[in-house]
Amino acid sequence: MKFRKLMIAAAVALTATAHADDLVVGTVNPMSGVLADLSNDLVSGVKACFEAINAKGGVNGNRIQLVARDGGYKPGDAANVVKQVIEQEKPIAMIAIAGTSINEAILEQKLLTSHQIPLIGPLSGGAALRKPINPYLYNLRASYKVEAQRLVKQALSSGATKVAVFYQNDDFGQDGLAAAEAAMVKAGHKLAASGGYETGSDDVKAAVAAILKSQPDAVVMFSANKSTAAFIKAMRAAGSTAQFYNVSTVNHKALIQLAGLNNVQNMVISQVVPSPNNTVKSVVREYRENLKKYVPTAQPSHNGLESYIAAKVLVEGLKHAGNSPTRSSLQRALDGLGRYNAGGFEVTFGPSDREGSDLVELGIVGPDGELRQ
């Protein structure tokens, strides 16, 4: 059986095409621009899993090929690339697509339903990906609502009385803002302030000014790496001593590079998968071993582990989808998955259940720059 390895090139669209006897899986991510590091982590995690499976003969004798393309960070453009991949490469499934607005555009264009193709593990906790349930979409991670609730609870339990929200002005950030406001009200409080910035920008001046007026002792953030770093630096330069909290979309190592360890230290970041350093869990050991073996240029990360788990879920579905699996047989297999233990990380799916996991753990950036969960 013919098979060609996928070659990963940072910030470059991958144009490999599959052979007719491969099971193709597609992904589209912003591999250039502000989310390039995140996207490369996602592709590396999936590739490490698939390469390990292929080395053992594939799934029911079928090898898996990942076709990854750069879709940029504009929802409409990215959705068009997803459509091209589906129509040209004929994948059995899509996997690990980042961005709330991008995934919402995929749903709005009805790309999953019109092509009857499953999407496993989108990198978004957005509400629109959860209700109403889309029968072809399988959420792996906890929602932003759950992450926001955990972060607000932590801020309040740590003694904060004035909590502000810094958010990206799109569906992702507005979901987070609404969830944080609701969590504050439930706890008997109101937000001290909120400030937003435009998607893809690191112009945070207006947000900083709006939030500084309230003199917050905690700021919960729903933002990307560059905007988060710019906000933290500006707040610290203005004399703010607020405790910073952010959701799992940010990478602490990237933040340290952009803002400096002195500004990022003690920042709390929620995570929807275990620490990639927690080798007590077998899925983490497996991920690290296969990443080192098959994608040696990549470093372990939370996002890489998340996409690796998504790939394991897909492989488990393929095992039960028959020797000549189709999109429909894969969907039936995933619907019948029930509770699946990926190696210390449990995922549950069913015909009316698309919330694979509600796990949220908190980590804090230590003086050595490591995220301690």
mmCIF file of C-alpha atoms in Angstrom, residues 82-373:
data_model
loop_
_atom_site.group_PDB
_atom_site.id
_atom_site.type_symbol
_atom_site.label_atom_id
_atom_site.label_comp_id
_atom_site.label_asym_id
_atom_site.label_seq_id
_atom_site.Cartn_x
_atom_site.Cartn_y
_atom_site.Cartn_z
ATOM 1 C CA VAL A 82 -11.938 23.787 4.346
ATOM 2 C CA LYS A 83 -14.432 23.432 1.481
ATOM 3 C CA GLN A 84 -11.573 22.975 -0.991
ATOM 4 C CA VAL A 85 -9.930 20.295 1.149
ATOM 5 C CA ILE A 86 -13.211 18.412 1.537
ATOM 6 C CA GLU A 87 -14.022 18.535 -2.175
ATOM 7 C CA GLN A 88 -10.524 17.959 -3.560
ATOM 8 C CA GLU A 89 -8.904 15.586 -1.066
ATOM 9 C CA LYS A 90 -12.046 13.597 -0.130
ATOM 10 C CA PRO A 91 -11.119 13.200 3.555
ATOM 11 C CA ILE A 92 -13.025 10.798 5.767
ATOM 12 C CA ALA A 93 -12.959 13.430 8.526
ATOM 13 C CA MET A 94 -11.639 16.847 9.497
ATOM 14 C CA ILE A 95 -9.741 17.365 12.739
ATOM 15 C CA ALA A 96 -8.359 19.989 15.162
ATOM 16 C CA ILE A 97 -9.363 23.228 13.454
ATOM 17 C CA ALA A 98 -8.532 26.287 15.591
ATOM 18 C CA GLY A 99 -10.608 29.402 16.102
ATOM 19 C CA THR A 100 -14.158 30.010 17.294
ATOM 20 C CA SER A 101 -15.079 32.309 14.401
ATOM 21 C CA ILE A 102 -13.516 29.926 11.870
ATOM 22 C CA ASN A 103 -15.424 26.924 13.199
ATOM 23 C CA GLU A 104 -18.623 28.983 13.301
ATOM 24 C CA ALA A 105 -18.089 29.930 9.647
ATOM 25 C CA ILE A 106 -17.751 26.234 8.817
ATOM 26 C CA LEU A 107 -21.092 25.593 10.496
ATOM 27 C CA GLU A 108 -22.767 28.639 8.933
ATOM 28 C CA GLN A 109 -21.733 27.458 5.472
ATOM 29 C CA LYS A 110 -23.105 24.003 6.373
ATOM 30 C CA LEU A 111 -19.889 22.361 5.201
ATOM 31 C CA LEU A 112 -20.200 19.456 7.626
ATOM 32 C CA THR A 113 -23.864 18.685 7.022
ATOM 33 C CA SER A 114 -23.786 19.159 3.247
ATOM 34 C CA HIS A 115 -20.793 16.834 2.919
ATOM 35 C CA GLN A 116 -21.822 14.607 5.848
ATOM 36 C CA ILE A 117 -18.293 14.731 7.233
ATOM 37 C CA PRO A 118 -17.300 14.557 10.910
ATOM 38 C CA LEU A 119 -15.101 17.214 12.529
ATOM 39 C CA ILE A 120 -13.290 15.940 15.623
ATOM 40 C CA GLY A 121 -11.725 18.179 18.262
ATOM 41 C CA PRO A 122 -12.157 21.763 17.044
ATOM 42 C CA LEU A 123 -9.933 24.037 19.105
ATOM 43 C CA SER A 124 -12.725 26.211 20.466
ATOM 44 C CA GLY A 125 -14.923 26.324 23.525
ATOM 45 C CA GLY A 126 -17.471 28.512 21.746
ATOM 46 C CA ALA A 127 -21.151 28.228 22.642
ATOM 47 C CA ALA A 128 -22.290 28.132 19.005
ATOM 48 C CA LEU A 129 -20.352 24.883 18.512
ATOM 49 C CA ARG A 130 -22.388 23.257 21.264
ATOM 50 C CA LYS A 131 -25.972 24.442 20.889
ATOM 51 C CA PRO A 132 -27.769 23.436 18.844
ATOM 52 C CA ILE A 133 -25.964 20.122 18.507
ATOM 53 C CA ASN A 134 -24.481 19.490 15.086
ATOM 54 C CA PRO A 135 -24.490 15.718 14.448
ATOM 55 C CA TYR A 136 -21.151 15.909 12.625
ATOM 56 C CA LEU A 137 -19.225 17.975 15.172
ATOM 57 C CA TYR A 138 -17.432 16.312 18.099
ATOM 58 C CA ASN A 139 -16.174 18.745 20.740
ATOM 59 C CA LEU A 140 -13.293 17.354 22.730
ATOM 60 C CA ARG A 141 -12.534 20.252 25.077
ATOM 61 C CA ALA A 142 -14.490 21.983 27.822
ATOM 62 C CA SER A 143 -16.443 25.092 26.822
ATOM 63 C CA TYR A 144 -15.252 28.648 27.419
ATOM 64 C CA LYS A 145 -18.175 28.942 29.827
ATOM 65 C CA VAL A 146 -16.678 26.224 32.025
ATOM 66 C CA GLU A 147 -13.193 27.758 31.765
ATOM 67 C CA ALA A 148 -14.558 31.222 32.629
ATOM 68 C CA GLN A 149 -16.442 29.895 35.629
ATOM 69 C CA ARG A 150 -13.325 28.202 36.957
ATOM 70 C CA LEU A 151 -11.150 31.299 36.474
ATOM 71 C CA VAL A 152 -13.672 33.671 38.082
ATOM 72 C CA LYS A 153 -14.106 31.292 41.002
ATOM 73 C CA GLN A 154 -10.330 31.145 41.465
ATOM 74 C CA ALA A 155 -9.988 34.934 41.316
ATOM 75 C CA LEU A 156 -12.711 35.466 43.906
ATOM 76 C CA SER A 157 -11.435 32.727 46.202
ATOM 77 C CA SER A 158 -7.983 34.340 46.051
ATOM 78 C CA GLY A 159 -9.426 37.525 47.525
ATOM 79 C CA ALA A 160 -10.174 39.600 44.435
ATOM 80 C CA THR A 161 -13.049 42.055 44.806
ATOM 81 C CA LYS A 162 -12.702 44.019 41.566
ATOM 82 C CA VAL A 163 -12.546 41.675 38.574
ATOM 83 C CA ALA A 164 -12.265 43.020 35.017
ATOM 84 C CA VAL A 165 -12.369 41.245 31.647
ATOM 85 C CA PHE A 166 -10.052 41.816 28.668
ATOM 86 C CA TYR A 167 -11.456 40.205 25.534
ATOM 87 C CA GLN A 168 -11.027 39.757 21.797
ATOM 88 C CA ASN A 169 -13.921 41.482 20.064
ATOM 89 C CA ASP A 170 -15.339 38.477 18.233
ATOM 90 C CA ASP A 171 -17.448 35.440 19.091
ATOM 91 C CA PHE A 172 -14.618 33.874 21.099
ATOM 92 C CA GLY A 173 -14.048 36.909 23.300
ATOM 93 C CA GLN A 174 -17.716 37.812 23.609
ATOM 94 C CA ASP A 175 -18.537 34.239 24.693
ATOM 95 C CA GLY A 176 -15.899 34.580 27.387
ATOM 96 C CA LEU A 177 -17.098 38.008 28.476
ATOM 97 C CA ALA A 178 -20.697 36.798 28.805
ATOM 98 C CA ALA A 179 -19.631 33.703 30.739
ATOM 99 C CA ALA A 180 -17.446 35.730 33.122
ATOM 100 C CA GLU A 181 -20.237 38.250 33.712
ATOM 101 C CA ALA A 182 -22.669 35.429 34.479
ATOM 102 C CA ALA A 183 -20.204 33.779 36.847
ATOM 103 C CA MET A 184 -19.691 37.060 38.688
ATOM 104 C CA VAL A 185 -23.434 37.647 39.035
ATOM 105 C CA LYS A 186 -23.927 34.103 40.308
ATOM 106 C CA ALA A 187 -21.309 34.812 42.972
ATOM 107 C CA GLY A 188 -23.077 38.039 43.941
ATOM 108 C CA HIS A 189 -20.714 40.465 42.210
ATOM 109 C CA LYS A 190 -20.520 42.667 39.118
ATOM 110 C CA LEU A 191 -17.628 43.098 36.727
ATOM 111 C CA ALA A 192 -15.478 46.075 37.612
ATOM 112 C CA ALA A 193 -14.797 46.853 33.938
ATOM 113 C CA SER A 194 -14.258 45.319 30.513
ATOM 114 C CA GLY A 195 -12.206 46.258 27.475
ATOM 115 C CA GLY A 196 -11.848 44.716 24.055
ATOM 116 C CA TYR A 197 -9.561 44.768 21.023
ATOM 117 C CA GLU A 198 -10.051 43.763 17.405
ATOM 118 C CA THR A 199 -9.205 40.267 16.168
ATOM 119 C CA GLY A 200 -5.677 39.959 14.774
ATOM 120 C CA SER A 201 -4.565 43.239 16.357
ATOM 121 C CA ASP A 202 -2.351 44.022 19.327
ATOM 122 C CA ASP A 203 -3.669 47.580 19.653
ATOM 123 C CA VAL A 204 -4.901 47.361 23.245
ATOM 124 C CA LYS A 205 -4.671 51.031 24.267
ATOM 125 C CA ALA A 206 -8.416 51.590 24.554
ATOM 126 C CA ALA A 207 -8.894 48.372 26.528
ATOM 127 C CA VAL A 208 -6.061 49.232 28.904
ATOM 128 C CA ALA A 209 -7.503 52.707 29.516
ATOM 129 C CA ALA A 210 -10.993 51.343 30.183
ATOM 130 C CA ILE A 211 -9.791 48.677 32.582
ATOM 131 C CA LEU A 212 -7.231 50.799 34.431
ATOM 132 C CA LYS A 213 -9.971 53.208 35.530
ATOM 133 C CA SER A 214 -11.480 50.513 37.755
ATOM 134 C CA GLN A 215 -8.117 49.678 39.391
ATOM 135 C CA PRO A 216 -8.870 45.940 39.239
ATOM 136 C CA ASP A 217 -7.128 43.410 41.435
ATOM 137 C CA ALA A 218 -7.801 40.643 38.885
ATOM 138 C CA VAL A 219 -8.232 40.581 35.102
ATOM 139 C CA VAL A 220 -9.701 37.549 33.321
ATOM 140 C CA MET A 221 -8.638 37.477 29.667
ATOM 141 C CA PHE A 222 -10.042 35.913 26.538
ATOM 142 C CA SER A 223 -7.323 36.843 24.096
ATOM 143 C CA ALA A 224 -4.529 35.634 21.798
ATOM 144 C CA ASN A 225 -0.815 35.564 22.587
ATOM 145 C CA LYS A 226 0.290 38.880 21.052
ATOM 146 C CA SER A 227 -2.628 40.923 22.344
ATOM 147 C CA THR A 228 -2.311 39.327 25.787
ATOM 148 C CA ALA A 229 1.384 40.195 25.939
ATOM 149 C CA ALA A 230 0.742 43.765 24.812
ATOM 150 C CA PHE A 231 -2.000 44.172 27.416
ATOM 151 C CA ILE A 232 0.081 42.773 30.275
ATOM 152 C CA LYS A 233 3.067 44.967 29.416
ATOM 153 C CA ALA A 234 0.905 48.079 29.211
ATOM 154 C CA MET A 235 -0.885 47.322 32.478
ATOM 155 C CA ARG A 236 2.373 46.716 34.341
ATOM 156 C CA ALA A 237 3.951 49.843 32.821
ATOM 157 C CA ALA A 238 0.971 51.819 34.150
ATOM 158 C CA GLY A 239 1.592 50.458 37.640
ATOM 159 C CA SER A 240 -1.165 47.843 37.824
ATOM 160 C CA THR A 241 -0.556 44.952 40.231
ATOM 161 C CA ALA A 242 -3.621 42.975 39.104
ATOM 162 C CA GLN A 243 -3.480 39.195 38.992
ATOM 163 C CA PHE A 244 -3.881 37.985 35.401
ATOM 164 C CA TYR A 245 -5.928 34.985 34.328
ATOM 165 C CA ASN A 246 -6.408 33.585 30.818
ATOM 166 C CA VAL A 247 -8.024 30.627 29.092
ATOM 167 C CA SER A 248 -6.352 27.731 27.320
ATOM 168 C CA THR A 249 -5.998 29.535 23.994
ATOM 169 C CA VAL A 250 -2.723 31.162 25.070
ATOM 170 C CA ASN A 251 0.722 29.605 25.254
ATOM 171 C CA HIS A 252 2.731 30.632 28.302
ATOM 172 C CA LYS A 253 6.072 30.154 26.547
ATOM 173 C CA ALA A 254 5.022 32.481 23.735
ATOM 174 C CA LEU A 255 3.811 35.005 26.307
ATOM 175 C CA ILE A 256 7.167 34.926 28.082
ATOM 176 C CA GLN A 257 8.979 35.560 24.792
ATOM 177 C CA LEU A 258 6.666 38.447 23.963
ATOM 178 C CA ALA A 259 6.211 40.088 27.373
ATOM 179 C CA GLY A 260 9.107 38.855 29.505
ATOM 180 C CA LEU A 261 9.014 36.441 32.413
ATOM 181 C CA ASN A 262 8.832 39.266 34.954
ATOM 182 C CA ASN A 263 5.465 40.302 33.490
ATOM 183 C CA VAL A 264 4.056 36.817 32.957
ATOM 184 C CA GLN A 265 5.172 35.192 36.219
ATOM 185 C CA ASN A 266 2.259 34.157 38.470
ATOM 186 C CA MET A 267 -0.235 34.381 35.625
ATOM 187 C CA VAL A 268 -2.959 31.736 35.955
ATOM 188 C CA ILE A 269 -3.935 29.840 32.794
ATOM 189 C CA SER A 270 -6.741 27.310 32.563
ATOM 190 C CA GLN A 271 -6.103 24.112 30.617
ATOM 191 C CA VAL A 272 -8.491 21.592 29.114
ATOM 192 C CA VAL A 273 -6.015 18.700 28.941
ATOM 193 C CA PRO A 274 -3.433 17.438 31.428
ATOM 194 C CA SER A 275 0.010 18.986 31.535
ATOM 195 C CA PRO A 276 2.235 17.688 28.707
ATOM 196 C CA ASN A 277 4.832 17.189 31.452
ATOM 197 C CA ASN A 278 2.579 14.945 33.564
ATOM 198 C CA THR A 279 4.111 11.641 32.528
ATOM 199 C CA VAL A 280 2.116 9.797 35.188
ATOM 200 C CA LYS A 281 -0.639 9.694 32.568
ATOM 201 C CA SER A 282 0.005 7.158 29.836
ATOM 202 C CA VAL A 283 -1.388 9.401 27.088
ATOM 203 C CA VAL A 284 1.218 12.031 27.948
ATOM 204 C CA ARG A 285 4.050 9.492 27.861
ATOM 205 C CA GLU A 286 2.766 8.168 24.545
ATOM 206 C CA TYR A 287 2.414 11.667 23.084
ATOM 207 C CA ARG A 288 5.918 12.701 24.110
ATOM 208 C CA GLU A 289 7.494 9.489 22.817
ATOM 209 C CA ASN A 290 5.763 9.630 19.435
ATOM 210 C CA LEU A 291 6.348 13.362 19.044
ATOM 211 C CA LYS A 292 10.071 12.869 19.636
ATOM 212 C CA LYS A 293 10.168 9.941 17.218
ATOM 213 C CA TYR A 294 8.022 11.244 14.367
ATOM 214 C CA VAL A 295 8.134 15.057 14.692
ATOM 215 C CA PRO A 296 11.509 15.650 16.374
ATOM 216 C CA THR A 297 11.540 19.386 15.657
ATOM 217 C CA ALA A 298 8.356 19.938 17.693
ATOM 218 C CA GLN A 299 8.180 20.513 21.444
ATOM 219 C CA PRO A 300 5.483 19.076 23.738
ATOM 220 C CA SER A 301 2.632 21.504 24.389
ATOM 221 C CA HIS A 302 -0.922 21.563 25.705
ATOM 222 C CA ASN A 303 -2.307 22.222 22.230
ATOM 223 C CA GLY A 304 -0.226 19.445 20.738
ATOM 224 C CA LEU A 305 -1.451 17.028 23.400
ATOM 225 C CA GLU A 306 -5.045 18.107 22.762
ATOM 226 C CA SER A 307 -4.775 17.408 19.038
ATOM 227 C CA TYR A 308 -2.985 14.105 19.770
ATOM 228 C CA ILE A 309 -5.949 13.040 21.921
ATOM 229 C CA ALA A 310 -8.349 14.121 19.171
ATOM 230 C CA ALA A 311 -6.390 11.922 16.745
ATOM 231 C CA LYS A 312 -6.619 8.981 19.178
ATOM 232 C CA VAL A 313 -10.390 9.458 19.387
ATOM 233 C CA LEU A 314 -10.602 9.453 15.594
ATOM 234 C CA VAL A 315 -8.466 6.315 15.383
ATOM 235 C CA GLU A 316 -10.691 4.604 17.961
ATOM 236 C CA GLY A 317 -13.705 5.495 15.851
ATOM 237 C CA LEU A 318 -12.036 4.121 12.718
ATOM 238 C CA LYS A 319 -11.324 0.837 14.483
ATOM 239 C CA HIS A 320 -15.071 0.324 14.829
ATOM 240 C CA ALA A 321 -16.021 1.749 11.427
ATOM 241 C CA GLY A 322 -15.154 -1.336 9.383
ATOM 242 C CA ASN A 323 -12.331 -2.410 7.087
ATOM 243 C CA SER A 324 -13.499 0.014 4.402
ATOM 244 C CA PRO A 325 -14.718 2.905 6.538
ATOM 245 C CA THR A 326 -16.884 5.708 5.201
ATOM 246 C CA ARG A 327 -17.878 9.034 6.705
ATOM 247 C CA SER A 328 -21.223 7.600 7.755
ATOM 248 C CA SER A 329 -19.752 4.455 9.318
ATOM 249 C CA LEU A 330 -17.231 6.616 11.169
ATOM 250 C CA GLN A 331 -20.032 8.842 12.451
ATOM 251 C CA ARG A 332 -21.967 5.817 13.687
ATOM 252 C CA ALA A 333 -18.833 4.491 15.384
ATOM 253 C CA LEU A 334 -18.157 7.800 17.143
ATOM 254 C CA ASP A 335 -21.801 8.044 18.239
ATOM 255 C CA GLY A 336 -21.461 4.585 19.762
ATOM 256 C CA LEU A 337 -18.141 5.334 21.411
ATOM 257 C CA GLY A 338 -19.609 5.910 24.858
ATOM 258 C CA ARG A 339 -16.854 6.486 27.404
ATOM 259 C CA TYR A 340 -13.360 6.156 25.960
ATOM 260 C CA ASN A 341 -10.226 6.346 28.074
ATOM 261 C CA ALA A 342 -7.431 7.767 25.934
ATOM 262 C CA GLY A 343 -4.845 6.989 28.611
ATOM 263 C CA GLY A 344 -5.743 9.069 31.643
ATOM 264 C CA PHE A 345 -8.062 11.412 29.737
ATOM 265 C CA GLU A 346 -11.675 10.293 29.389
ATOM 266 C CA VAL A 347 -13.898 11.270 26.468
ATOM 267 C CA THR A 348 -17.620 10.573 26.215
ATOM 268 C CA PHE A 349 -19.677 10.803 23.021
ATOM 269 C CA GLY A 350 -23.165 9.687 22.052
ATOM 270 C CA PRO A 351 -25.920 10.555 19.545
ATOM 271 C CA SER A 352 -27.054 13.466 21.747
ATOM 272 C CA ASP A 353 -23.737 14.130 23.482
ATOM 273 C CA ARG A 354 -21.080 16.237 21.764
ATOM 274 C CA GLU A 355 -19.331 17.410 24.949
ATOM 275 C CA GLY A 356 -16.392 15.045 25.001
ATOM 276 C CA SER A 357 -14.855 16.415 28.208
ATOM 277 C CA ASP A 358 -15.465 19.121 30.803
ATOM 278 C CA LEU A 359 -11.999 18.878 32.350
ATOM 279 C CA VAL A 360 -10.509 22.227 33.392
ATOM 280 C CA GLU A 361 -7.255 22.426 35.329
ATOM 281 C CA LEU A 362 -5.464 25.569 36.439
ATOM 282 C CA GLY A 363 -1.766 26.255 36.003
ATOM 283 C CA ILE A 364 0.402 29.093 37.224
ATOM 284 C CA VAL A 365 3.545 30.392 35.553
ATOM 285 C CA GLY A 366 6.421 29.857 37.960
ATOM 286 C CA PRO A 367 9.674 31.811 38.402
ATOM 287 C CA ASP A 368 11.399 29.326 36.091
ATOM 288 C CA GLY A 369 8.895 30.033 33.311
ATOM 289 C CA GLU A 370 7.192 26.650 33.587
ATOM 290 C CA LEU A 371 3.431 26.254 33.864
ATOM 291 C CA ARG A 372 2.704 24.311 37.017
ATOM 292 C CA GLN A 373 -0.640 22.516 37.110
#
